[in-house]
mmCIF file of C-alpha atoms in Angstrom:
data_model
loop_
_atom_site.group_PDB
_atom_site.id
_atom_site.type_symbol
_atom_site.label_atom_id
_atom_site.label_comp_id
_atom_site.label_asym_id
_atom_site.label_seq_id
_atom_site.Cartn_x
_atom_site.Cartn_y
_atom_site.Cartn_z
ATOM 1 C CA MET A 1 31.790 101.273 27.968
ATOM 2 C CA TYR A 2 33.683 104.038 29.698
ATOM 3 C CA HIS A 3 34.196 107.723 28.931
ATOM 4 C CA ARG A 4 35.944 109.865 31.559
ATOM 5 C CA PHE A 5 38.322 108.849 34.341
ATOM 6 C CA GLU A 6 38.602 110.982 37.496
ATOM 7 C CA GLU A 7 36.654 113.872 35.986
ATOM 8 C CA ASN A 8 34.291 113.930 38.926
ATOM 9 C CA LYS A 9 32.391 117.040 37.807
ATOM 10 C CA TYR A 10 30.826 114.857 35.062
ATOM 11 C CA PRO A 11 29.168 112.124 37.149
ATOM 12 C CA SER A 12 27.071 110.583 34.354
ATOM 13 C CA THR A 13 30.093 109.743 32.176
ATOM 14 C CA ASN A 14 32.877 109.562 34.764
ATOM 15 C CA ILE A 15 34.396 106.736 36.751
ATOM 16 C CA ARG A 16 36.781 107.154 39.642
ATOM 17 C CA ILE A 17 40.048 105.367 38.936
ATOM 18 C CA LYS A 18 39.791 103.329 42.155
ATOM 19 C CA ASP A 19 36.407 102.032 40.936
ATOM 20 C CA PHE A 20 37.821 101.298 37.483
ATOM 21 C CA LYS A 21 40.656 99.308 39.083
ATOM 22 C CA GLU A 22 38.044 97.417 41.099
ATOM 23 C CA HIS A 23 36.127 96.591 37.895
ATOM 24 C CA ILE A 24 39.326 95.197 36.351
ATOM 25 C CA LYS A 25 40.030 93.195 39.505
ATOM 26 C CA ILE A 26 36.509 91.692 39.532
ATOM 27 C CA ILE A 27 36.779 90.745 35.847
ATOM 28 C CA GLU A 28 40.152 89.080 36.436
ATOM 29 C CA GLN A 29 39.058 87.304 39.634
ATOM 30 C CA ASN A 30 36.030 85.854 37.874
ATOM 31 C CA ASN A 31 38.137 84.478 35.033
ATOM 32 C CA ILE A 32 36.396 86.663 32.467
ATOM 33 C CA LYS A 33 38.566 87.023 29.392
ATOM 34 C CA PHE A 34 39.227 90.426 27.867
ATOM 35 C CA ILE A 35 38.574 90.189 24.129
ATOM 36 C CA ASN A 36 41.299 91.549 21.887
ATOM 37 C CA PRO A 37 39.490 93.571 19.196
ATOM 38 C CA ASN A 38 42.046 92.327 16.649
ATOM 39 C CA HIS A 39 40.592 88.833 17.139
ATOM 40 C CA PHE A 40 36.993 89.919 17.758
ATOM 41 C CA GLU A 41 35.185 87.547 15.400
ATOM 42 C CA LYS A 42 37.367 84.578 16.328
ATOM 43 C CA GLU A 43 36.805 85.279 20.036
ATOM 44 C CA LEU A 44 33.041 85.323 19.548
ATOM 45 C CA LYS A 45 32.961 82.087 17.564
ATOM 46 C CA GLU A 46 35.427 80.005 19.554
ATOM 47 C CA ASN A 47 35.243 78.735 23.112
ATOM 48 C CA LYS A 48 31.678 79.905 23.637
ATOM 49 C CA LEU A 49 31.620 78.690 27.220
ATOM 50 C CA GLN A 50 34.384 81.141 28.223
ATOM 51 C CA ARG A 51 32.983 84.316 29.747
ATOM 52 C CA LYS A 52 34.318 87.312 27.819
ATOM 53 C CA ILE A 53 34.205 91.081 27.816
ATOM 54 C CA LEU A 54 35.084 93.711 25.234
ATOM 55 C CA LEU A 55 36.302 96.867 26.930
ATOM 56 C CA THR A 56 35.368 100.069 25.089
ATOM 57 C CA ILE A 57 36.148 103.695 25.816
ATOM 58 C CA ASP A 58 34.291 106.474 24.004
ATOM 59 C CA ASP A 59 35.409 109.957 22.994
ATOM 60 C CA GLY A 60 39.182 109.981 23.622
ATOM 61 C CA PHE A 61 39.172 112.261 26.641
ATOM 62 C CA LEU A 62 42.561 113.258 28.006
ATOM 63 C CA SER A 63 41.539 111.835 31.394
ATOM 64 C CA PHE A 64 41.537 108.355 29.812
ATOM 65 C CA TYR A 65 45.099 108.841 28.570
ATOM 66 C CA LYS A 66 46.334 110.195 31.902
ATOM 67 C CA ASN A 67 44.475 107.901 34.307
ATOM 68 C CA ALA A 68 43.367 104.631 32.682
ATOM 69 C CA TRP A 69 45.840 104.104 29.843
ATOM 70 C CA PRO A 70 48.819 103.507 32.170
ATOM 71 C CA LEU A 71 46.924 100.686 33.932
ATOM 72 C CA LEU A 72 45.666 99.096 30.701
ATOM 73 C CA LYS A 73 49.117 99.363 29.136
ATOM 74 C CA GLU A 74 50.858 97.824 32.140
ATOM 75 C CA LYS A 75 48.440 94.867 32.203
ATOM 76 C CA LYS A 76 48.122 94.733 28.386
ATOM 77 C CA ILE A 77 44.347 94.732 28.695
ATOM 78 C CA PRO A 78 42.757 94.923 25.233
ATOM 79 C CA PHE A 79 40.222 97.615 24.389
ATOM 80 C CA ILE A 80 38.728 99.802 21.666
ATOM 81 C CA LEU A 81 39.075 103.569 21.972
ATOM 82 C CA PHE A 82 36.349 105.238 19.896
ATOM 83 C CA VAL A 83 37.274 108.761 18.792
ATOM 84 C CA SER A 84 35.331 111.518 17.087
ATOM 85 C CA THR A 85 37.806 113.133 14.742
ATOM 86 C CA ARG A 86 36.631 116.749 15.150
ATOM 87 C CA GLU A 87 37.516 116.762 18.852
ATOM 88 C CA VAL A 88 41.009 115.280 18.608
ATOM 89 C CA GLY A 89 43.474 117.822 19.982
ATOM 90 C CA ALA A 90 40.784 120.062 21.476
ATOM 91 C CA PHE A 91 40.823 121.032 25.154
ATOM 92 C CA ASN A 92 40.573 117.935 27.386
ATOM 93 C CA TYR A 93 40.811 115.548 24.413
ATOM 94 C CA MET A 94 43.698 113.351 23.332
ATOM 95 C CA THR A 95 45.957 114.450 20.474
ATOM 96 C CA TRP A 96 46.716 112.445 17.338
ATOM 97 C CA GLU A 97 50.205 111.788 18.745
ATOM 98 C CA GLN A 98 48.710 110.188 21.856
ATOM 99 C CA ILE A 99 46.218 108.208 19.773
ATOM 100 C CA LYS A 100 49.016 106.996 17.467
ATOM 101 C CA GLU A 101 50.995 105.901 20.545
ATOM 102 C CA LEU A 102 48.080 103.700 21.622
ATOM 103 C CA SER A 103 47.456 102.378 18.122
ATOM 104 C CA LYS A 104 50.961 100.868 18.006
ATOM 105 C CA GLU A 105 49.967 98.309 20.641
ATOM 106 C CA ASP A 106 48.592 95.001 19.356
ATOM 107 C CA PHE A 107 45.896 94.954 22.036
ATOM 108 C CA VAL A 108 44.443 98.373 21.132
ATOM 109 C CA GLU A 109 42.024 99.322 18.366
ATOM 110 C CA ILE A 110 41.150 102.920 17.549
ATOM 111 C CA GLY A 111 37.513 102.852 16.506
ATOM 112 C CA ASN A 112 35.540 105.444 14.581
ATOM 113 C CA HIS A 113 32.946 107.486 16.523
ATOM 114 C CA SER A 114 31.954 109.894 13.680
ATOM 115 C CA HIS A 115 33.467 113.281 12.938
ATOM 116 C CA THR A 116 31.228 115.653 14.891
ATOM 117 C CA HIS A 117 29.702 113.402 17.571
ATOM 118 C CA GLU A 118 26.442 115.206 16.865
ATOM 119 C CA TYR A 119 23.081 113.501 17.300
ATOM 120 C CA LEU A 120 23.020 112.138 13.748
ATOM 121 C CA VAL A 121 19.941 109.921 14.062
ATOM 122 C CA ASP A 122 17.579 112.762 13.134
ATOM 123 C CA GLU A 123 19.713 114.028 10.238
ATOM 124 C CA ASN A 124 19.105 113.223 6.589
ATOM 125 C CA SER A 125 21.295 110.627 4.915
ATOM 126 C CA SER A 126 23.382 113.250 3.108
ATOM 127 C CA ILE A 127 24.509 114.881 6.371
ATOM 128 C CA ILE A 128 25.215 111.504 7.996
ATOM 129 C CA LYS A 129 27.271 110.405 4.986
ATOM 130 C CA GLN A 130 29.276 113.663 4.925
ATOM 131 C CA ASP A 131 30.061 113.327 8.631
ATOM 132 C CA ILE A 132 31.177 109.691 8.409
ATOM 133 C CA GLU A 133 33.099 110.254 5.179
ATOM 134 C CA LYS A 134 35.018 113.114 6.797
ATOM 135 C CA SER A 135 35.921 110.969 9.808
ATOM 136 C CA ILE A 136 37.147 108.166 7.526
ATOM 137 C CA LYS A 137 39.386 110.567 5.587
ATOM 138 C CA ILE A 138 40.880 111.893 8.829
ATOM 139 C CA PHE A 139 41.416 108.336 10.138
ATOM 140 C CA LYS A 140 43.251 107.388 6.944
ATOM 141 C CA LYS A 141 45.365 110.551 7.035
ATOM 142 C CA ASN A 142 46.411 110.116 10.681
ATOM 143 C CA LEU A 143 46.389 106.342 11.212
ATOM 144 C CA GLY A 144 46.829 105.069 7.670
ATOM 145 C CA LYS A 145 43.494 103.246 7.750
ATOM 146 C CA ASN A 146 39.934 103.425 8.953
ATOM 147 C CA SER A 147 38.689 101.059 11.634
ATOM 148 C CA ILE A 148 36.245 98.230 11.037
ATOM 149 C CA PHE A 149 34.601 99.237 14.347
ATOM 150 C CA PHE A 150 32.110 102.088 14.679
ATOM 151 C CA SER A 151 30.364 103.432 17.759
ATOM 152 C CA TYR A 152 27.177 105.432 17.204
ATOM 153 C CA PRO A 153 27.242 108.840 18.919
ATOM 154 C CA PHE A 154 24.976 108.657 21.993
ATOM 155 C CA GLY A 155 24.526 104.943 21.225
ATOM 156 C CA GLU A 156 21.555 105.686 18.991
ATOM 157 C CA TYR A 157 20.954 104.817 15.361
ATOM 158 C CA SER A 158 18.227 104.401 12.791
ATOM 159 C CA LEU A 159 17.887 101.778 10.081
ATOM 160 C CA GLU A 160 19.097 104.378 7.587
ATOM 161 C CA PHE A 161 22.136 105.229 9.759
ATOM 162 C CA LYS A 162 22.896 101.513 10.155
ATOM 163 C CA ASN A 163 22.796 101.003 6.392
ATOM 164 C CA ILE A 164 25.123 103.967 5.821
ATOM 165 C CA ILE A 165 27.631 102.497 8.272
ATOM 166 C CA LYS A 166 27.474 99.195 6.351
ATOM 167 C CA GLU A 167 27.956 101.034 3.040
ATOM 168 C CA PHE A 168 31.143 102.617 4.352
ATOM 169 C CA GLY A 169 32.568 99.174 5.095
ATOM 170 C CA PHE A 170 32.364 99.025 8.869
ATOM 171 C CA LYS A 171 32.118 95.430 10.016
ATOM 172 C CA TYR A 172 30.922 96.026 13.587
ATOM 173 C CA ALA A 173 28.847 98.855 15.052
ATOM 174 C CA PHE A 174 28.070 99.505 18.689
#
């Protein structure tokens, strides 16, 4: 899971592009297969002896689009980009046009990361549902569909939050 690329003033969520390229090189040299999210379930069930990795990027920062996307596009390395719909188009975030550009590739999935990216674990179910419902509506408006992939903001969830995500039809949550 990655977030920012070459935004060195954010060390906890940033990776230098030279280090990212080194990660890709190590994965390739060790014959680890990048999983295409469009074939996620099949990849998990078949050829279980093959070492595999699912590349995910959270938040849709502009630094991803400028610094990592060109490399992933050139090599056609599959990944999921999880976006929070409220932030799309804001300062230092990707726009819907950029996200749509990525979504046209058959090795890219745009995953749902909530609307607000707030710490929803402590919220009541009504607030969680409103947030997720809003993100789904925005996904459908801009991409024509919602994703089957969801990434919990801050990677944290409760049983209630998990059940809400299931209710909304997400197949996989990270």
